Short mmCIF file of C-alpha atoms and ligand atoms in Angstrom, two decimals:
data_model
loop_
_atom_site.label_atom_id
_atom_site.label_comp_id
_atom_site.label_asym_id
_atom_site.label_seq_id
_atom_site.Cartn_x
_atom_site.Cartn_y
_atom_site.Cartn_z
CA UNK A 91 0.00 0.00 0.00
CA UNK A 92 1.29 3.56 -1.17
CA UNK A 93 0.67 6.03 1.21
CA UNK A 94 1.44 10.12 -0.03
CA UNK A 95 1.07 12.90 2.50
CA UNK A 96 1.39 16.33 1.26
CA UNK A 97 2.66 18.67 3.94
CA UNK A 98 5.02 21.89 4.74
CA UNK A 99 6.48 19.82 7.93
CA UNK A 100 7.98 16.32 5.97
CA UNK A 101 10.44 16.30 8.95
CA UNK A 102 7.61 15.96 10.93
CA UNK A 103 7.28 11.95 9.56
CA UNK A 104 10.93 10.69 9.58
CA UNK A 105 9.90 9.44 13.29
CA UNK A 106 7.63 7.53 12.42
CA UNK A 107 9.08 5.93 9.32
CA UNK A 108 11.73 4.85 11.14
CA UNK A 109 10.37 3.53 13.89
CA UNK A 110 8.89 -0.05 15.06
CA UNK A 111 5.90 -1.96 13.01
CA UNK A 112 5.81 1.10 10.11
CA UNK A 113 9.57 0.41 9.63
CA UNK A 114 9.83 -2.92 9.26
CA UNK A 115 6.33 -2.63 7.14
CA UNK A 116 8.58 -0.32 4.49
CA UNK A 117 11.36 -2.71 5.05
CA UNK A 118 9.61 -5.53 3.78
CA UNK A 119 8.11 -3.49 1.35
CA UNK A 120 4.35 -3.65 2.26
CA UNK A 121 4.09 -0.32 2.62
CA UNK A 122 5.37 2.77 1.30
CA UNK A 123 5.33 6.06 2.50
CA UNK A 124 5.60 8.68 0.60
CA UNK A 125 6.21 12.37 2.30
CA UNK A 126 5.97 15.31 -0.36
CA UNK A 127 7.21 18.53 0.92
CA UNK A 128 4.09 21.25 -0.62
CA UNK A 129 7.12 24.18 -0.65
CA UNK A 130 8.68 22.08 -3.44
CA UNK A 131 5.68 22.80 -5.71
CA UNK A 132 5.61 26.18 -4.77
CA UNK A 133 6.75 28.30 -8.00
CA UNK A 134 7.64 32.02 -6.58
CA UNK A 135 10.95 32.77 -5.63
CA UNK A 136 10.17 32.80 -1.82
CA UNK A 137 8.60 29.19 -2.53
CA UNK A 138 5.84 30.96 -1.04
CA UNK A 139 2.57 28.45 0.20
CA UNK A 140 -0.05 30.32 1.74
CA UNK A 141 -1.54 33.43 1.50
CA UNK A 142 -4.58 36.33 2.91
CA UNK A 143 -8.01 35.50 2.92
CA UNK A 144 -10.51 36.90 0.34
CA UNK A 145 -12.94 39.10 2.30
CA UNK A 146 -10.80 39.70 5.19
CA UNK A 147 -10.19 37.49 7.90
CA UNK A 148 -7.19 36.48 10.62
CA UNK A 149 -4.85 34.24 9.93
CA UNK A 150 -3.40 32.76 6.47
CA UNK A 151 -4.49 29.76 4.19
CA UNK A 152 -3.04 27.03 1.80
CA UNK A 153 -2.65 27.88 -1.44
CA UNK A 154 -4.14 25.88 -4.10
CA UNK A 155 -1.74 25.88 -6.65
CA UNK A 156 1.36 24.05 -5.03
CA UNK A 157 -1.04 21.69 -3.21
CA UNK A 158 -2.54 21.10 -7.20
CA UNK A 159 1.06 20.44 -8.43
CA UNK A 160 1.70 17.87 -6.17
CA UNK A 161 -1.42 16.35 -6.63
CA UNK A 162 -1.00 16.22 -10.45
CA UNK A 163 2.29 14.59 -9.85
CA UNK A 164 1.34 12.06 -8.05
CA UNK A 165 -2.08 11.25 -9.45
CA UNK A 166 -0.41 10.81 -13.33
CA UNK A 167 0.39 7.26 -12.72
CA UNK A 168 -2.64 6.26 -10.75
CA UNK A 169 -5.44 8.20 -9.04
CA UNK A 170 -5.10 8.04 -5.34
CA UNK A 171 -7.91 8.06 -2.85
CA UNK A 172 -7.45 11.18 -1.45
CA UNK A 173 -8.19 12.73 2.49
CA UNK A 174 -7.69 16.00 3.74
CA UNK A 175 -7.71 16.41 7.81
CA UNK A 176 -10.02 18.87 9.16
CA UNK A 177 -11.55 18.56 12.44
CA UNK A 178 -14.93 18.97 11.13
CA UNK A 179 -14.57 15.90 9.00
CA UNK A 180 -15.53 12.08 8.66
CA UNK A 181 -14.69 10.75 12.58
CA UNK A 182 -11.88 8.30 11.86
CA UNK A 183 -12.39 5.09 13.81
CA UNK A 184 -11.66 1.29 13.04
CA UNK A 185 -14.47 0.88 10.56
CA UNK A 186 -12.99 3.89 8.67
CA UNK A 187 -9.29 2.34 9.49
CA UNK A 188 -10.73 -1.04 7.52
CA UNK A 189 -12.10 0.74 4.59
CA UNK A 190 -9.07 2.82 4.14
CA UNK A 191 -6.76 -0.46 4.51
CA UNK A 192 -8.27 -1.78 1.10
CA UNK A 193 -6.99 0.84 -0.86
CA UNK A 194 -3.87 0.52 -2.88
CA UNK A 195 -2.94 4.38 -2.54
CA UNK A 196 -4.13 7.00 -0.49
CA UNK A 197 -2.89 10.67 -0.27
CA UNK A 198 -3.45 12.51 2.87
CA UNK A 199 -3.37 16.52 2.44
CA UNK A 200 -2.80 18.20 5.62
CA UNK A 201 -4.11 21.52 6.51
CA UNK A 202 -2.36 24.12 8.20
CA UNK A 203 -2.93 27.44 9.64
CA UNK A 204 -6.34 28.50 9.20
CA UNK A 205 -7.53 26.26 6.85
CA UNK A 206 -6.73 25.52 2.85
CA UNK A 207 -8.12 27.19 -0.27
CA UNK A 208 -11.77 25.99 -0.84
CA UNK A 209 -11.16 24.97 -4.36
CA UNK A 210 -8.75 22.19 -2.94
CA UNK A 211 -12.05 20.18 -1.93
CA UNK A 212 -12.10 19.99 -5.63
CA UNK A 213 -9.78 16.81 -5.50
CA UNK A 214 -10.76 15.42 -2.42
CA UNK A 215 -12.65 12.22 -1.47
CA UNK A 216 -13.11 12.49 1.96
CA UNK A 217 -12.26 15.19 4.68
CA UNK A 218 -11.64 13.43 7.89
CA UNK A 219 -11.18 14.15 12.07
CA UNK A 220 -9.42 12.34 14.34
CA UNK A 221 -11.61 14.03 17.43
CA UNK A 222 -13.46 16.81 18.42
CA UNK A 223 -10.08 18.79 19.05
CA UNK A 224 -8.37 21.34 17.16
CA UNK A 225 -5.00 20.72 16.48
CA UNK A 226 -2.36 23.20 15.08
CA UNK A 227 -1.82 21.03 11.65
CA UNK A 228 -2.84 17.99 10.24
CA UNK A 229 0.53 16.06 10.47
CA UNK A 230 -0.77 14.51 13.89
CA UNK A 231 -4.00 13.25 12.47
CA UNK A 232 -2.48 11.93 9.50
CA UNK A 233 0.19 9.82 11.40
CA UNK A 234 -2.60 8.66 13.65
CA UNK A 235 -4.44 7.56 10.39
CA UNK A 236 -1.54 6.04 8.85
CA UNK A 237 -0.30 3.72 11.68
CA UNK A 238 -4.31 2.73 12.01
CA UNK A 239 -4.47 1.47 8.79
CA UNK A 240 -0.80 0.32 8.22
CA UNK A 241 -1.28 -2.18 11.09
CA UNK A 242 -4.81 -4.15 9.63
CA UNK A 243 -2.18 -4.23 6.12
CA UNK A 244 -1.50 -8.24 5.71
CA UNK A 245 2.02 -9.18 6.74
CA UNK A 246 2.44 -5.99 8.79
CA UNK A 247 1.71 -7.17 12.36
CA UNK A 248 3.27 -10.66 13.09
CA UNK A 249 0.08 -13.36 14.48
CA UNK A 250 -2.44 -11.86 12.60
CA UNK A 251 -4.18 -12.93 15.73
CA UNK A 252 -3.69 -10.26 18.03
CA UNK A 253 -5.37 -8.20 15.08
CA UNK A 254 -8.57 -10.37 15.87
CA UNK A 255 -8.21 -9.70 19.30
CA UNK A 256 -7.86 -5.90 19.13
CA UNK A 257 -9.94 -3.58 20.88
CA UNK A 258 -13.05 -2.40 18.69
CA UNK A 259 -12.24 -5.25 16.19
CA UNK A 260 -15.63 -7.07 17.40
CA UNK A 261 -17.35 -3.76 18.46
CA UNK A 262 -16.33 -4.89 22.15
CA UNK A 263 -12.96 -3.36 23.90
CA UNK A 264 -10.25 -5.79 25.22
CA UNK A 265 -9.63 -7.94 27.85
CA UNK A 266 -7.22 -6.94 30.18
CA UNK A 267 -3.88 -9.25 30.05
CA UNK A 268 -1.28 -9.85 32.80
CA UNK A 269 2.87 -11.47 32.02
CA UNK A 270 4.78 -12.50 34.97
CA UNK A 271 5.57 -12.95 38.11
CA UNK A 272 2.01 -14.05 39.26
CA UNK A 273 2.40 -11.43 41.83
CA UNK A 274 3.46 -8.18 41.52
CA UNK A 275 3.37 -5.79 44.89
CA UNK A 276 0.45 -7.85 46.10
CA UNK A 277 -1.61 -7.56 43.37
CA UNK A 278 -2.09 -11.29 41.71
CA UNK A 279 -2.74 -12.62 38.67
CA UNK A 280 -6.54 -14.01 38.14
CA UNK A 281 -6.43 -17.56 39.72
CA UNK A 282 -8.08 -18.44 36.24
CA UNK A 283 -5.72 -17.38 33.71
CA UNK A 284 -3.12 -19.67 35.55
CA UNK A 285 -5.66 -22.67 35.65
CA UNK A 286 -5.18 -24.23 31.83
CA UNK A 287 -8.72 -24.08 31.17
CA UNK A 288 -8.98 -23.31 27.83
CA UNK A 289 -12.47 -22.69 27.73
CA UNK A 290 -12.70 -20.95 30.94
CA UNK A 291 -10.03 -18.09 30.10
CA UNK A 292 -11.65 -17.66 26.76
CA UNK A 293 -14.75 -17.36 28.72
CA UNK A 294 -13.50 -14.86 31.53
CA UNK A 295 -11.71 -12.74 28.48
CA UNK A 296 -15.35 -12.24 26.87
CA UNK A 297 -16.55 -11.54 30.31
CA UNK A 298 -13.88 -8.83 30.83
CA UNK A 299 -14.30 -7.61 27.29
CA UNK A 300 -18.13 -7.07 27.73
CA UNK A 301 -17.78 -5.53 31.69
CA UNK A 302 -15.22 -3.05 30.47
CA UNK A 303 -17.25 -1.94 27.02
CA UNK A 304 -20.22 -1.79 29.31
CA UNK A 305 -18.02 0.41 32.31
CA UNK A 306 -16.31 2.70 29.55
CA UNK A 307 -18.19 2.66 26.44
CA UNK A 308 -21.82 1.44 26.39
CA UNK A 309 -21.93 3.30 23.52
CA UNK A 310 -20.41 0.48 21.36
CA UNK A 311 -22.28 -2.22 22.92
CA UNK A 312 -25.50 -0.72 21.70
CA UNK A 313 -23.89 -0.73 17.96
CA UNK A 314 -22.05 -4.51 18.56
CA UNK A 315 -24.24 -7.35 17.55
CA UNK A 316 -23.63 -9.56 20.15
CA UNK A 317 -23.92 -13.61 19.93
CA UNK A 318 -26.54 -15.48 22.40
CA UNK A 319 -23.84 -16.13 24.69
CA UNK A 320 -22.35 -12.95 24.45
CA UNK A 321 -25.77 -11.35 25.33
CA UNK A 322 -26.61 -13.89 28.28
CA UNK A 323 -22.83 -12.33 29.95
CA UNK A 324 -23.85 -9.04 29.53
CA UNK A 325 -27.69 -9.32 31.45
CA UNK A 326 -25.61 -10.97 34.13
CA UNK A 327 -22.79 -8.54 34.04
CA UNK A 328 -26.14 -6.33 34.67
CA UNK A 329 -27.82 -8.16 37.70
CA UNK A 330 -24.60 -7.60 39.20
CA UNK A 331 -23.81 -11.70 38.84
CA UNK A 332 -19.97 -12.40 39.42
CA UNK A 333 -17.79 -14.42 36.85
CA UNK A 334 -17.84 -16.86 40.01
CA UNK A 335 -21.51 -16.94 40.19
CA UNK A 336 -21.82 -17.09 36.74
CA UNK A 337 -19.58 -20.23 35.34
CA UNK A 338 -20.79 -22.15 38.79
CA UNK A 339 -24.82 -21.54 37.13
CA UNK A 340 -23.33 -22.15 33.96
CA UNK A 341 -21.65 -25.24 35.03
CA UNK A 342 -18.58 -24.69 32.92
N1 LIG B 506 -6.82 19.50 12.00
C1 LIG B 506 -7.02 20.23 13.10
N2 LIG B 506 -7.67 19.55 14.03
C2 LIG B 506 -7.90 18.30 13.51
C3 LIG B 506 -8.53 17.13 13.97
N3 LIG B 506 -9.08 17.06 15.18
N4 LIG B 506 -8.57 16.06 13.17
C4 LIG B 506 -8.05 16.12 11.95
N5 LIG B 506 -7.43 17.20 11.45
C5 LIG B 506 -7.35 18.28 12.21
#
């Protein structure tokens, strides 16, 4: 997958290139990203990129016609999907992760100052937000949306497993998970992760999964479609039932 951002800050991504899962994702050449510095395109003398607004106004916006340049550039071999981050956009989340991860090449235009020349929507697909936050540029939401969808790439994260296990990747948020020593400053390990039943810890996982979703986010659990078993935890997570109480009724 081809990933181009378009920004004044490039520096801003040589972090995150170089670092962890994205790296080795480039390394074995899975993913590519590239960062296209918008000054390049520029085509005064002062490689000037933004400018006053019409009709008054604070502040200064993107040009159009570097940002156009680049675009043309890059969208002569194939036509990317394109994005542009704006906090009034599309809120990214996993489902929007998933569609973006079946795309072959995305560009990802981020704004800057007060905004970007109107006509720029002119090439865009989607605008998206990472949150109901305003940050100073787009370079943060972009990396935030590139290491989303560079992880659910296949190849990119090792047992492909702990992608099905993810947080949101059911509609339900994780379980919590414990490594060793079985006690740590008096706080112990649950008896039943050490007790080899199989079928138990996968049952006190969904347990924890659907008591934390439920404590933190009910919001999700009224979008997740839960199995019959899934739904019989959850109305005992809601009496108030115990795991205890609940595998000894359950005989399990
Ligand atoms: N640009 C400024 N704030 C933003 C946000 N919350 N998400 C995406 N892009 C932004």
């Amino acid at each position: 997958m081809r990933f181009h951002v378009l920004t004044i800050f490039p520096e801003f991504f040589e972090g995150f290139k170089n670092t962890g899962i994205v790296s080795r994702a480039i390394e074995k050449g899975l993913v590519d990203i590239n960062t296209v510095n918008i000054r390049d395109y520029a085509t005064d003398r002062h490689r000037t990129v933004d400018d006053v607004v019409y009709g008054g106004g604070p502040g200064m916006l993107l040009k159009p016609e570097p940002i156009f340049r680049a675009y043309d550039d890059i969208a002569r071999d194939k036509k990317p999907y394109v994005l542009i981050t704006e906090p009034w956009g599309r809120r990214f989340d996993q489902k929007f992760a998933t569609e973006l991860a079946q795309k072959d090449e995305l560009l990802i235009i981020c704004g800057r100052y007060e905004g970007v020349d109107e006509r720029v929507k002119s090439i865009v697909d989607e605008e998206v937000s990472i949150g109901d936050f305003i940050l100073s540029g787009g370079e943060p939401a972009a990396l935030v949306i590139m290491d989303a969808v560079i992880r659910l790439i296949p190849g990119v994260v090792g047992d492909s497993d702990s992608l099905r296990v993810d947080s949101f990747s059911d509609g339900l948020l994780g379980y919590p998970n414990y490594t060793r020593p079985a006690v740590f400053r008096g706080m112990e390990v649950p008896q039943v992760l050490r007790s080899g039943n199989h079928r138990l810890i996968n049952l006190w996982r969904k347990w924890k999964q659907i008591e934390n979703t439920l404590k933190k986010r009910p919001d999700l659990l009224e979008k997740a479609r839960l199995s019959p078993e899934e739904e019989k935890i959850l109305q005992a997570i809601k009496k108030g039932e115990s795991f205890e109480d609940f595998t000894g009724n359950n005989r399990v």
